Short mmCIF file of C-alpha atoms in Angstrom, two decimals:
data_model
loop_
_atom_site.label_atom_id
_atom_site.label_comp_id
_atom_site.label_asym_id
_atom_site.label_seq_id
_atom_site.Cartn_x
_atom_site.Cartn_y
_atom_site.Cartn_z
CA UNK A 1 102.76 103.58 97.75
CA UNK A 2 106.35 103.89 99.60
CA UNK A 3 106.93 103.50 102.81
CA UNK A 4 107.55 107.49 103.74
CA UNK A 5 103.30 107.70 103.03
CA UNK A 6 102.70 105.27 105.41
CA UNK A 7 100.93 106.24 108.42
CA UNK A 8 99.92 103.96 112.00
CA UNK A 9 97.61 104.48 114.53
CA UNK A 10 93.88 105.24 115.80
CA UNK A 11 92.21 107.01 113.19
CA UNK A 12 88.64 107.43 112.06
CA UNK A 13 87.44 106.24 109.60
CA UNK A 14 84.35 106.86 106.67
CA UNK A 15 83.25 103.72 105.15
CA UNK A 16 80.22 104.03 102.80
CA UNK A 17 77.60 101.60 102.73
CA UNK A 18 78.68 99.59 99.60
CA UNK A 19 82.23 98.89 100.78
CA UNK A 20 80.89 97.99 104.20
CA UNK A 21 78.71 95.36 102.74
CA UNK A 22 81.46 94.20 99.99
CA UNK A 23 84.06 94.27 103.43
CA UNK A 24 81.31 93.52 106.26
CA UNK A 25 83.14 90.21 107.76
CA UNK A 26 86.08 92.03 108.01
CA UNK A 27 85.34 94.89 109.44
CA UNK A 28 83.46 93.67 112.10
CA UNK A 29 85.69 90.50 112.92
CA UNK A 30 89.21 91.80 112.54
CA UNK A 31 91.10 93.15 115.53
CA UNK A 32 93.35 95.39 113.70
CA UNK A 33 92.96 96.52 110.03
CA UNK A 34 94.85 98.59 106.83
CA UNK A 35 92.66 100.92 105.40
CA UNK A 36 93.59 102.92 102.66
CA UNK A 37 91.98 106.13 101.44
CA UNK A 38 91.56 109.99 101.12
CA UNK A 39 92.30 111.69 104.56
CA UNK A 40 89.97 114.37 105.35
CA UNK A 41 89.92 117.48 107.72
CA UNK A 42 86.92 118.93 109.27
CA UNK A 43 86.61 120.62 112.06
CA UNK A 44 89.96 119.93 113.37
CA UNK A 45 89.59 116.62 113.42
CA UNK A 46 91.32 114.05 110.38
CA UNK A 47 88.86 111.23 109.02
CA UNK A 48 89.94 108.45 106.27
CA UNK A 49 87.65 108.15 103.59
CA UNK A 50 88.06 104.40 103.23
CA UNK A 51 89.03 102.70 99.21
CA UNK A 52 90.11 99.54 100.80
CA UNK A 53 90.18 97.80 103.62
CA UNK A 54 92.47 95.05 104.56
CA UNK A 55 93.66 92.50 107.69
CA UNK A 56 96.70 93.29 109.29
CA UNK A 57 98.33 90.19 109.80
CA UNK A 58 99.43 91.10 113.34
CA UNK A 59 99.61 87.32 114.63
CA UNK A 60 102.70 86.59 112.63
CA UNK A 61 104.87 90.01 113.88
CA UNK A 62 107.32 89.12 116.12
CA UNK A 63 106.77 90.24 119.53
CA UNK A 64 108.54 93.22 121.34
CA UNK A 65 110.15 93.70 124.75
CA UNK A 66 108.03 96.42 126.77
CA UNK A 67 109.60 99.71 127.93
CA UNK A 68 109.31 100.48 131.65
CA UNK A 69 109.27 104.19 131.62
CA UNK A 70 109.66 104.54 135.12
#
């Protein structure tokens, strides 16, 4: 994968039962995760047919200044 087919953000996400189980600690422990997978449109909206799931290591990303859009 390069970095132009990277996406961030809120998405949904599909995870099927045997990857849940294999990826259960994670998923329900972890703050902020990678998944990787098929996207999928229906009905307007895009879902992520999860392959893998992974931690992102956001603790050790160095912090940035806020904006003050005022």
């Amino acid at each position: 994968m390069c970095s132009s087919d990277l996406e961030t953000g809120i998405s949904n996400a599909i995870v099927y039962p045997a990857l849940f189980e294999s990826e259960r600690l994670k998923i329900t422990l972890e703050p902020f995760l990678i998944i990787e997978g098929t996207a999928q449109r229906r009905h307007g909206t895009v879902h992520i047919q999860a392959a893998r799931v992974e931690r992102l290591p956001f603790d050790t990303q160095t912090p940035i200044a806020s904006h003050d859009f005022h």
